[in-house]
Amino acid sequence: MKRAVPVGPEFHEATKYHSGRAFAPGLQMSPAPPVTVFDASLPRVQLPAPQTVDGPGIWTTIAGRRSFRDFTGRPMTIAQLSQLLWAINGITAHHGGFALRACASAGGLYPIDTYLVINAVEDLPRGVAFYEPHEHRLCLLAEGDFSRELVRAALGQDFCATAAVVLVWVAVVARSAWKYSDRAYRYIYMDAGHLGAQGQLAAEALGLGSVNIGAFFDDEVANIVGVDNHQRIVVYMMAVGPR
Ligand SMILES: Cc1cc2nc3c(=O)[nH]c(=O)nc-3n(C[C@H](O)[C@H](O)[C@H](O)COP(=O)(O)O)c2cc1C
């Protein structure tokens, strides 16, 4: 549907904080929605414990980071996947009853979940999975080869089929909006940037190639990972795998 007025500036204006309006209009203090939980009957795979010390230095890692698209199709190991997911979404501390994660998040609300389209990971079936940070494990949602579907949904970007894994970041809007109302959307996109940046650094530190993906047909990606794209919205993706 074509709008007469561009929605971007309108959204930006409507969600501004300024003196006299310190909080977004419509602020609600309802309880925060819980973490995403899938049916207990679905298969789970416990990930190996992540390494939390050592590894390559931060400056070397930053200097080496580059977007990479020429994946070989070779698999990555489950240990590499474990380390990557921990570095992006993993629980790194407990403080005052809150589980704090590897990436900063507005209000510590962590609205973004990580889904995975697995093409080639040793010891894992191809398919769609979900990362459960509190248990550091995967929930296997669907088995099968979704690579060609994902390439189509990502505007024909072929590396979605040759990467070992494509992470699909899905925001549960209510997890931020219960506190921040419409300004939540700004924070969700900022949070997504953190995940993408930290994910690329983690991939680099693991000797893997990666590229962040912002170009995709939103509803088609949502359909692959099984979210409604309204309450749970696809915001960003990252393809990763051996160089
Ligand atoms: C928000 C965002 C979206 C991006 N979307 C895509 C994409 O859809 N496809 C792609 O090939 N690269 C994408 N990139 C990667 C950029 O093209 C890349 O970061 C840029 O060319 C700079 O290169 P470098 O990452 O190697 O420094 C994206 C990067 C960002 C930060």
PDB file of C-alpha atoms and ligand atoms in Angstrom:
ATOM      1  CA  MET A   1       0.000   0.000   0.000  1.00  0.00           C
ATOM      2  CA  LYS A   2       1.482   3.373  -1.035  1.00  0.00           C
ATOM      3  CA  ARG A   3       1.289   6.066   1.627  1.00  0.00           C
ATOM      4  CA  ALA A   4       0.930   9.746   0.770  1.00  0.00           C
ATOM      5  CA  VAL A   5       3.222  10.722   3.685  1.00  0.00           C
ATOM      6  CA  PRO A   6       6.513   8.856   4.194  1.00  0.00           C
ATOM      7  CA  VAL A   7       6.155   6.881   7.411  1.00  0.00           C
ATOM      8  CA  GLY A   8       9.802   7.161   8.528  1.00  0.00           C
ATOM      9  CA  PRO A   9       9.839  10.835   9.589  1.00  0.00           C
ATOM     10  CA  GLU A  10       6.358  10.453  11.109  1.00  0.00           C
ATOM     11  CA  PHE A  11       7.522   7.482  13.196  1.00  0.00           C
ATOM     12  CA  HIS A  12      10.703   9.273  14.244  1.00  0.00           C
ATOM     13  CA  GLU A  13       8.774  12.371  15.347  1.00  0.00           C
ATOM     14  CA  ALA A  14       6.112  10.378  17.211  1.00  0.00           C
ATOM     15  CA  THR A  15       8.659   8.391  19.184  1.00  0.00           C
ATOM     16  CA  LYS A  16      10.985  11.247  20.185  1.00  0.00           C
ATOM     17  CA  TYR A  17      11.905  11.865  23.789  1.00  0.00           C
ATOM     18  CA  HIS A  18      12.236  15.571  24.560  1.00  0.00           C
ATOM     19  CA  SER A  19      11.993  17.760  27.608  1.00  0.00           C
ATOM     20  CA  GLY A  20       8.369  17.782  28.673  1.00  0.00           C
ATOM     21  CA  ARG A  21       7.897  14.253  27.342  1.00  0.00           C
ATOM     22  CA  ALA A  22      10.463  12.038  28.944  1.00  0.00           C
ATOM     23  CA  PHE A  23       8.707   8.806  28.052  1.00  0.00           C
ATOM     24  CA  ALA A  24       6.988   7.612  24.944  1.00  0.00           C
ATOM     25  CA  PRO A  25       3.228   8.209  24.904  1.00  0.00           C
ATOM     26  CA  GLY A  26       1.110   5.254  25.905  1.00  0.00           C
ATOM     27  CA  LEU A  27       3.659   3.957  28.399  1.00  0.00           C
ATOM     28  CA  GLN A  28       2.226   0.918  30.119  1.00  0.00           C
ATOM     29  CA  MET A  29       3.626  -0.741  33.198  1.00  0.00           C
ATOM     30  CA  SER A  30       2.088  -4.144  32.610  1.00  0.00           C
ATOM     31  CA  PRO A  31       4.209  -7.173  33.508  1.00  0.00           C
ATOM     32  CA  ALA A  32       6.965  -8.064  31.067  1.00  0.00           C
ATOM     33  CA  PRO A  33       6.055 -10.958  28.775  1.00  0.00           C
ATOM     34  CA  PRO A  34       7.961 -14.157  29.505  1.00  0.00           C
ATOM     35  CA  VAL A  35      10.736 -15.679  27.413  1.00  0.00           C
ATOM     36  CA  THR A  36       9.739 -17.705  24.365  1.00  0.00           C
ATOM     37  CA  VAL A  37       9.047 -21.311  25.326  1.00  0.00           C
ATOM     38  CA  PHE A  38       8.350 -24.070  22.824  1.00  0.00           C
ATOM     39  CA  ASP A  39       6.477 -27.270  23.483  1.00  0.00           C
ATOM     40  CA  ALA A  40       8.370 -29.683  25.745  1.00  0.00           C
ATOM     41  CA  SER A  41       7.754 -32.494  23.251  1.00  0.00           C
ATOM     42  CA  LEU A  42      10.023 -30.885  20.610  1.00  0.00           C
ATOM     43  CA  PRO A  43      13.557 -32.320  20.376  1.00  0.00           C
ATOM     44  CA  ARG A  44      16.311 -30.408  22.172  1.00  0.00           C
ATOM     45  CA  VAL A  45      20.075 -30.486  21.633  1.00  0.00           C
ATOM     46  CA  GLN A  46      22.312 -29.431  24.507  1.00  0.00           C
ATOM     47  CA  LEU A  47      25.195 -27.291  23.223  1.00  0.00           C
ATOM     48  CA  PRO A  48      28.723 -27.801  24.531  1.00  0.00           C
ATOM     49  CA  ALA A  49      29.775 -25.311  27.208  1.00  0.00           C
ATOM     50  CA  PRO A  50      31.202 -22.139  25.668  1.00  0.00           C
ATOM     51  CA  GLN A  51      34.752 -21.022  26.230  1.00  0.00           C
ATOM     52  CA  THR A  52      34.685 -17.877  28.367  1.00  0.00           C
ATOM     53  CA  VAL A  53      38.396 -17.094  28.620  1.00  0.00           C
ATOM     54  CA  ASP A  54      41.225 -16.529  26.136  1.00  0.00           C
ATOM     55  CA  GLY A  55      40.661 -16.594  22.378  1.00  0.00           C
ATOM     56  CA  PRO A  56      42.107 -14.071  19.907  1.00  0.00           C
ATOM     57  CA  GLY A  57      42.616 -10.486  21.092  1.00  0.00           C
ATOM     58  CA  ILE A  58      39.886  -7.914  20.565  1.00  0.00           C
ATOM     59  CA  TRP A  59      42.028  -5.570  18.441  1.00  0.00           C
ATOM     60  CA  THR A  60      43.135  -8.356  16.101  1.00  0.00           C
ATOM     61  CA  THR A  61      39.529  -9.439  15.803  1.00  0.00           C
ATOM     62  CA  ILE A  62      38.263  -5.945  14.989  1.00  0.00           C
ATOM     63  CA  ALA A  63      41.056  -5.381  12.470  1.00  0.00           C
ATOM     64  CA  GLY A  64      40.269  -8.701  10.743  1.00  0.00           C
ATOM     65  CA  ARG A  65      36.477  -8.387  10.593  1.00  0.00           C
ATOM     66  CA  ARG A  66      35.144  -8.153   7.054  1.00  0.00           C
ATOM     67  CA  SER A  67      31.866  -9.199   5.478  1.00  0.00           C
ATOM     68  CA  PHE A  68      32.294 -12.544   3.725  1.00  0.00           C
ATOM     69  CA  ARG A  69      29.965 -14.056   1.147  1.00  0.00           C
ATOM     70  CA  ASP A  70      31.921 -16.810  -0.674  1.00  0.00           C
ATOM     71  CA  PHE A  71      31.061 -19.674   1.649  1.00  0.00           C
ATOM     72  CA  THR A  72      32.331 -23.106   0.693  1.00  0.00           C
ATOM     73  CA  GLY A  73      29.299 -25.060   1.832  1.00  0.00           C
ATOM     74  CA  ARG A  74      31.520 -26.888   4.330  1.00  0.00           C
ATOM     75  CA  PRO A  75      29.970 -27.540   7.752  1.00  0.00           C
ATOM     76  CA  MET A  76      30.858 -25.755  10.950  1.00  0.00           C
ATOM     77  CA  THR A  77      31.235 -27.666  14.188  1.00  0.00           C
ATOM     78  CA  ILE A  78      28.678 -27.678  16.956  1.00  0.00           C
ATOM     79  CA  ALA A  79      31.384 -26.217  19.258  1.00  0.00           C
ATOM     80  CA  GLN A  80      31.740 -23.232  16.920  1.00  0.00           C
ATOM     81  CA  LEU A  81      27.975 -22.790  16.815  1.00  0.00           C
ATOM     82  CA  SER A  82      27.793 -22.996  20.593  1.00  0.00           C
ATOM     83  CA  GLN A  83      30.465 -20.313  20.983  1.00  0.00           C
ATOM     84  CA  LEU A  84      28.792 -18.057  18.411  1.00  0.00           C
ATOM     85  CA  LEU A  85      25.337 -18.256  20.007  1.00  0.00           C
ATOM     86  CA  TRP A  86      26.755 -17.682  23.473  1.00  0.00           C
ATOM     87  CA  ALA A  87      28.691 -14.624  22.254  1.00  0.00           C
ATOM     88  CA  ILE A  88      25.497 -13.142  20.785  1.00  0.00           C
ATOM     89  CA  ASN A  89      22.638 -14.160  23.040  1.00  0.00           C
ATOM     90  CA  GLY A  90      24.232 -16.145  25.853  1.00  0.00           C
ATOM     91  CA  ILE A  91      23.748 -15.553  29.570  1.00  0.00           C
ATOM     92  CA  THR A  92      26.965 -14.072  30.961  1.00  0.00           C
ATOM     93  CA  ALA A  93      25.962 -12.950  34.491  1.00  0.00           C
ATOM     94  CA  HIS A  94      23.188 -13.023  37.071  1.00  0.00           C
ATOM     95  CA  HIS A  95      22.542  -9.814  38.929  1.00  0.00           C
ATOM     96  CA  GLY A  96      19.685  -8.879  41.270  1.00  0.00           C
ATOM     97  CA  GLY A  97      17.496 -11.684  39.976  1.00  0.00           C
ATOM     98  CA  PHE A  98      18.147 -10.807  36.312  1.00  0.00           C
ATOM     99  CA  ALA A  99      19.991 -12.935  33.791  1.00  0.00           C
ATOM    100  CA  LEU A 100      22.285 -10.601  31.855  1.00  0.00           C
ATOM    101  CA  ARG A 101      23.424 -11.444  28.355  1.00  0.00           C
ATOM    102  CA  ALA A 102      26.488 -11.079  26.145  1.00  0.00           C
ATOM    103  CA  CYS A 103      25.029  -8.144  24.186  1.00  0.00           C
ATOM    104  CA  ALA A 104      23.690  -4.972  25.748  1.00  0.00           C
ATOM    105  CA  SER A 105      19.931  -4.470  25.415  1.00  0.00           C
ATOM    106  CA  ALA A 106      17.737  -1.439  26.151  1.00  0.00           C
ATOM    107  CA  GLY A 107      16.318  -1.819  29.660  1.00  0.00           C
ATOM    108  CA  GLY A 108      17.867  -5.296  29.892  1.00  0.00           C
ATOM    109  CA  LEU A 109      14.702  -6.626  28.234  1.00  0.00           C
ATOM    110  CA  TYR A 110      16.347  -8.743  25.503  1.00  0.00           C
ATOM    111  CA  PRO A 111      13.436  -8.630  23.048  1.00  0.00           C
ATOM    112  CA  ILE A 112      15.319 -10.385  20.223  1.00  0.00           C
ATOM    113  CA  ASP A 113      15.297 -14.164  19.893  1.00  0.00           C
ATOM    114  CA  THR A 114      17.671 -16.120  17.673  1.00  0.00           C
ATOM    115  CA  TYR A 115      16.251 -18.625  15.199  1.00  0.00           C
ATOM    116  CA  LEU A 116      18.573 -20.645  12.990  1.00  0.00           C
ATOM    117  CA  VAL A 117      18.282 -22.012   9.502  1.00  0.00           C
ATOM    118  CA  ILE A 118      20.828 -24.823   9.662  1.00  0.00           C
ATOM    119  CA  ASN A 119      22.381 -25.863   6.345  1.00  0.00           C
ATOM    120  CA  ALA A 120      25.511 -27.681   7.487  1.00  0.00           C
ATOM    121  CA  VAL A 121      26.498 -28.146  11.120  1.00  0.00           C
ATOM    122  CA  GLU A 122      28.239 -31.347  12.205  1.00  0.00           C
ATOM    123  CA  ASP A 123      25.985 -33.529  14.402  1.00  0.00           C
ATOM    124  CA  LEU A 124      22.853 -31.472  13.706  1.00  0.00           C
ATOM    125  CA  PRO A 125      20.074 -32.128  11.206  1.00  0.00           C
ATOM    126  CA  ARG A 126      19.315 -29.507   8.545  1.00  0.00           C
ATOM    127  CA  GLY A 127      16.324 -27.423   9.436  1.00  0.00           C
ATOM    128  CA  VAL A 128      14.986 -24.597  11.566  1.00  0.00           C
ATOM    129  CA  ALA A 129      15.953 -24.304  15.230  1.00  0.00           C
ATOM    130  CA  PHE A 130      15.626 -21.882  18.121  1.00  0.00           C
ATOM    131  CA  TYR A 131      18.340 -20.943  20.621  1.00  0.00           C
ATOM    132  CA  GLU A 132      17.278 -21.214  24.274  1.00  0.00           C
ATOM    133  CA  PRO A 133      19.823 -18.988  26.065  1.00  0.00           C
ATOM    134  CA  HIS A 134      18.882 -19.964  29.622  1.00  0.00           C
ATOM    135  CA  GLU A 135      19.582 -23.624  28.934  1.00  0.00           C
ATOM    136  CA  HIS A 136      22.235 -22.953  26.256  1.00  0.00           C
ATOM    137  CA  ARG A 137      20.571 -25.457  23.994  1.00  0.00           C
ATOM    138  CA  LEU A 138      18.722 -25.662  20.689  1.00  0.00           C
ATOM    139  CA  CYS A 139      15.090 -26.502  20.208  1.00  0.00           C
ATOM    140  CA  LEU A 140      14.632 -28.198  16.820  1.00  0.00           C
ATOM    141  CA  LEU A 141      11.507 -26.761  15.221  1.00  0.00           C
ATOM    142  CA  ALA A 142      11.483 -28.272  11.734  1.00  0.00           C
ATOM    143  CA  GLU A 143      13.688 -30.675   9.816  1.00  0.00           C
ATOM    144  CA  GLY A 144      14.491 -30.202   6.139  1.00  0.00           C
ATOM    145  CA  ASP A 145      16.387 -28.187   3.573  1.00  0.00           C
ATOM    146  CA  PHE A 146      15.161 -24.583   3.712  1.00  0.00           C
ATOM    147  CA  SER A 147      18.176 -23.107   1.910  1.00  0.00           C
ATOM    148  CA  ARG A 148      16.583 -22.357  -1.476  1.00  0.00           C
ATOM    149  CA  GLU A 149      13.495 -20.911   0.201  1.00  0.00           C
ATOM    150  CA  LEU A 150      15.743 -18.687   2.283  1.00  0.00           C
ATOM    151  CA  VAL A 151      17.739 -17.542  -0.755  1.00  0.00           C
ATOM    152  CA  ARG A 152      14.476 -16.499  -2.425  1.00  0.00           C
ATOM    153  CA  ALA A 153      13.323 -14.762   0.763  1.00  0.00           C
ATOM    154  CA  ALA A 154      16.669 -12.930   0.944  1.00  0.00           C
ATOM    155  CA  LEU A 155      16.200 -11.368  -2.484  1.00  0.00           C
ATOM    156  CA  GLY A 156      18.236 -14.062  -4.220  1.00  0.00           C
ATOM    157  CA  GLN A 157      21.348 -13.770  -2.049  1.00  0.00           C
ATOM    158  CA  ASP A 158      22.880 -17.177  -2.802  1.00  0.00           C
ATOM    159  CA  PHE A 159      25.175 -17.258   0.201  1.00  0.00           C
ATOM    160  CA  CYS A 160      22.108 -18.079   2.315  1.00  0.00           C
ATOM    161  CA  ALA A 161      22.410 -21.585   0.822  1.00  0.00           C
ATOM    162  CA  THR A 162      26.197 -21.982   1.039  1.00  0.00           C
ATOM    163  CA  ALA A 163      26.631 -20.594   4.577  1.00  0.00           C
ATOM    164  CA  ALA A 164      26.650 -23.255   7.284  1.00  0.00           C
ATOM    165  CA  VAL A 165      23.971 -21.406   9.249  1.00  0.00           C
ATOM    166  CA  VAL A 166      21.814 -18.333   8.806  1.00  0.00           C
ATOM    167  CA  LEU A 167      20.783 -16.716  12.075  1.00  0.00           C
ATOM    168  CA  VAL A 168      17.385 -15.042  11.918  1.00  0.00           C
ATOM    169  CA  TRP A 169      16.783 -12.440  14.596  1.00  0.00           C
ATOM    170  CA  VAL A 170      13.147 -12.089  15.612  1.00  0.00           C
ATOM    171  CA  ALA A 171      11.954  -9.417  18.039  1.00  0.00           C
ATOM    172  CA  VAL A 172       9.084 -10.136  20.412  1.00  0.00           C
ATOM    173  CA  VAL A 173       7.724  -6.585  20.280  1.00  0.00           C
ATOM    174  CA  ALA A 174       5.722  -6.829  23.525  1.00  0.00           C
ATOM    175  CA  ARG A 175       8.868  -7.736  25.449  1.00  0.00           C
ATOM    176  CA  SER A 176      10.061  -4.163  24.922  1.00  0.00           C
ATOM    177  CA  ALA A 177       6.776  -2.326  24.186  1.00  0.00           C
ATOM    178  CA  TRP A 178       5.208  -3.123  27.595  1.00  0.00           C
ATOM    179  CA  LYS A 179       7.747  -0.611  28.920  1.00  0.00           C
ATOM    180  CA  TYR A 180       8.640   1.652  26.007  1.00  0.00           C
ATOM    181  CA  SER A 181       5.448   1.674  23.916  1.00  0.00           C
ATOM    182  CA  ASP A 182       6.167   2.717  20.292  1.00  0.00           C
ATOM    183  CA  ARG A 183       9.723   3.787  21.149  1.00  0.00           C
ATOM    184  CA  ALA A 184      10.367   0.078  21.602  1.00  0.00           C
ATOM    185  CA  TYR A 185      10.811  -0.225  17.838  1.00  0.00           C
ATOM    186  CA  ARG A 186      13.804   2.109  17.980  1.00  0.00           C
ATOM    187  CA  TYR A 187      15.353   0.082  20.765  1.00  0.00           C
ATOM    188  CA  ILE A 188      14.688  -3.178  18.982  1.00  0.00           C
ATOM    189  CA  TYR A 189      16.601  -1.982  15.915  1.00  0.00           C
ATOM    190  CA  MET A 190      19.433  -0.688  18.105  1.00  0.00           C
ATOM    191  CA  ASP A 191      19.567  -4.038  19.904  1.00  0.00           C
ATOM    192  CA  ALA A 192      19.655  -5.830  16.547  1.00  0.00           C
ATOM    193  CA  GLY A 193      22.705  -3.792  15.552  1.00  0.00           C
ATOM    194  CA  HIS A 194      24.473  -4.987  18.685  1.00  0.00           C
ATOM    195  CA  LEU A 195      23.700  -8.618  17.878  1.00  0.00           C
ATOM    196  CA  GLY A 196      24.934  -8.216  14.307  1.00  0.00           C
ATOM    197  CA  ALA A 197      28.158  -6.486  15.299  1.00  0.00           C
ATOM    198  CA  GLN A 198      28.967  -8.866  18.116  1.00  0.00           C
ATOM    199  CA  GLY A 199      28.035 -11.850  15.954  1.00  0.00           C
ATOM    200  CA  GLN A 200      30.505 -10.773  13.269  1.00  0.00           C
ATOM    201  CA  LEU A 201      33.284 -10.304  15.819  1.00  0.00           C
ATOM    202  CA  ALA A 202      32.569 -13.706  17.345  1.00  0.00           C
ATOM    203  CA  ALA A 203      32.601 -15.309  13.876  1.00  0.00           C
ATOM    204  CA  GLU A 204      35.917 -13.604  13.112  1.00  0.00           C
ATOM    205  CA  ALA A 205      37.389 -14.804  16.412  1.00  0.00           C
ATOM    206  CA  LEU A 206      36.308 -18.337  15.473  1.00  0.00           C
ATOM    207  CA  GLY A 207      37.996 -18.067  12.069  1.00  0.00           C
ATOM    208  CA  LEU A 208      34.617 -18.149  10.297  1.00  0.00           C
ATOM    209  CA  GLY A 209      33.226 -15.866   7.601  1.00  0.00           C
ATOM    210  CA  SER A 210      30.010 -13.928   8.161  1.00  0.00           C
ATOM    211  CA  VAL A 211      27.772 -11.315   6.627  1.00  0.00           C
ATOM    212  CA  ASN A 212      24.859  -9.430   8.116  1.00  0.00           C
ATOM    213  CA  ILE A 213      21.676  -9.317   6.055  1.00  0.00           C
ATOM    214  CA  GLY A 214      19.164  -6.501   6.070  1.00  0.00           C
ATOM    215  CA  ALA A 215      17.702  -7.140   2.618  1.00  0.00           C
ATOM    216  CA  PHE A 216      14.913  -9.719   2.751  1.00  0.00           C
ATOM    217  CA  PHE A 217      11.224 -10.157   2.096  1.00  0.00           C
ATOM    218  CA  ASP A 218      10.052  -9.858   5.691  1.00  0.00           C
ATOM    219  CA  ASP A 219       6.962 -12.045   5.499  1.00  0.00           C
ATOM    220  CA  GLU A 220       8.743 -14.798   3.582  1.00  0.00           C
ATOM    221  CA  VAL A 221      11.511 -15.102   6.162  1.00  0.00           C
ATOM    222  CA  ALA A 222       8.886 -15.005   8.930  1.00  0.00           C
ATOM    223  CA  ASN A 223       7.104 -17.868   7.209  1.00  0.00           C
ATOM    224  CA  ILE A 224      10.271 -20.009   7.102  1.00  0.00           C
ATOM    225  CA  VAL A 225      10.945 -19.647  10.841  1.00  0.00           C
ATOM    226  CA  GLY A 226       7.243 -19.795  11.739  1.00  0.00           C
ATOM    227  CA  VAL A 227       6.512 -16.378  13.250  1.00  0.00           C
ATOM    228  CA  ASP A 228       3.558 -14.063  12.547  1.00  0.00           C
ATOM    229  CA  ASN A 229       5.700 -10.990  11.715  1.00  0.00           C
ATOM    230  CA  HIS A 230       3.409  -8.748  13.722  1.00  0.00           C
ATOM    231  CA  GLN A 231       3.882  -9.643  17.370  1.00  0.00           C
ATOM    232  CA  ARG A 232       7.121 -11.378  16.483  1.00  0.00           C
ATOM    233  CA  ILE A 233       8.966  -9.481  13.771  1.00  0.00           C
ATOM    234  CA  VAL A 234      11.993 -10.501  11.735  1.00  0.00           C
ATOM    235  CA  VAL A 235      14.507  -7.676  12.103  1.00  0.00           C
ATOM    236  CA  TYR A 236      17.912  -8.871  10.877  1.00  0.00           C
ATOM    237  CA  MET A 237      19.883 -11.924   9.794  1.00  0.00           C
ATOM    238  CA  MET A 238      23.469 -13.132   9.677  1.00  0.00           C
ATOM    239  CA  ALA A 239      24.959 -15.838   7.471  1.00  0.00           C
ATOM    240  CA  VAL A 240      27.993 -17.616   8.901  1.00  0.00           C
ATOM    241  CA  GLY A 241      30.251 -20.504   7.948  1.00  0.00           C
ATOM    242  CA  PRO A 242      33.750 -21.684   7.082  1.00  0.00           C
ATOM    243  CA  ARG A 243      35.659 -19.490   4.652  1.00  0.00           C
TER     244      ARG A 243
HETATM  245  C1  LIG B   1      22.385  -3.249   8.617  1.00  0.00           C
HETATM  246  C2  LIG B   1      23.200  -3.971   7.578  1.00  0.00           C
HETATM  247  C3  LIG B   1      22.564  -4.662   6.566  1.00  0.00           C
HETATM  248  C4  LIG B   1      23.313  -5.351   5.615  1.00  0.00           C
HETATM  249  N1  LIG B   1      22.675  -6.084   4.668  1.00  0.00           N
HETATM  250  C5  LIG B   1      23.399  -6.791   3.775  1.00  0.00           C
HETATM  251  C6  LIG B   1      22.749  -7.625   2.833  1.00  0.00           C
HETATM  252  O1  LIG B   1      21.517  -7.774   2.815  1.00  0.00           O
HETATM  253  N2  LIG B   1      23.526  -8.302   1.956  1.00  0.00           N
HETATM  254  C7  LIG B   1      24.897  -8.200   1.947  1.00  0.00           C
HETATM  255  O2  LIG B   1      25.533  -8.848   1.112  1.00  0.00           O
HETATM  256  N3  LIG B   1      25.541  -7.433   2.847  1.00  0.00           N
HETATM  257  C8  LIG B   1      24.831  -6.728   3.765  1.00  0.00           C
HETATM  258  N4  LIG B   1      25.470  -5.983   4.708  1.00  0.00           N
HETATM  259  C9  LIG B   1      26.951  -5.929   4.728  1.00  0.00           C
HETATM  260  C10 LIG B   1      27.485  -4.599   4.176  1.00  0.00           C
HETATM  261  O3  LIG B   1      27.342  -4.570   2.774  1.00  0.00           O
HETATM  262  C11 LIG B   1      28.953  -4.436   4.595  1.00  0.00           C
HETATM  263  O4  LIG B   1      29.022  -4.369   6.009  1.00  0.00           O
HETATM  264  C12 LIG B   1      29.583  -3.183   3.994  1.00  0.00           C
HETATM  265  O5  LIG B   1      29.690  -3.296   2.589  1.00  0.00           O
HETATM  266  C13 LIG B   1      30.967  -2.883   4.577  1.00  0.00           C
HETATM  267  O6  LIG B   1      31.842  -3.987   4.386  1.00  0.00           O
HETATM  268  P1  LIG B   1      32.538  -4.770   5.609  1.00  0.00           P
HETATM  269  O7  LIG B   1      31.446  -5.319   6.464  1.00  0.00           O
HETATM  270  O8  LIG B   1      33.378  -5.821   4.973  1.00  0.00           O
HETATM  271  O9  LIG B   1      33.358  -3.778   6.363  1.00  0.00           O
HETATM  272  C14 LIG B   1      24.744  -5.313   5.673  1.00  0.00           C
HETATM  273  C15 LIG B   1      25.380  -4.635   6.713  1.00  0.00           C
HETATM  274  C16 LIG B   1      24.622  -3.995   7.666  1.00  0.00           C
HETATM  275  C17 LIG B   1      25.342  -3.316   8.806  1.00  0.00           C
END
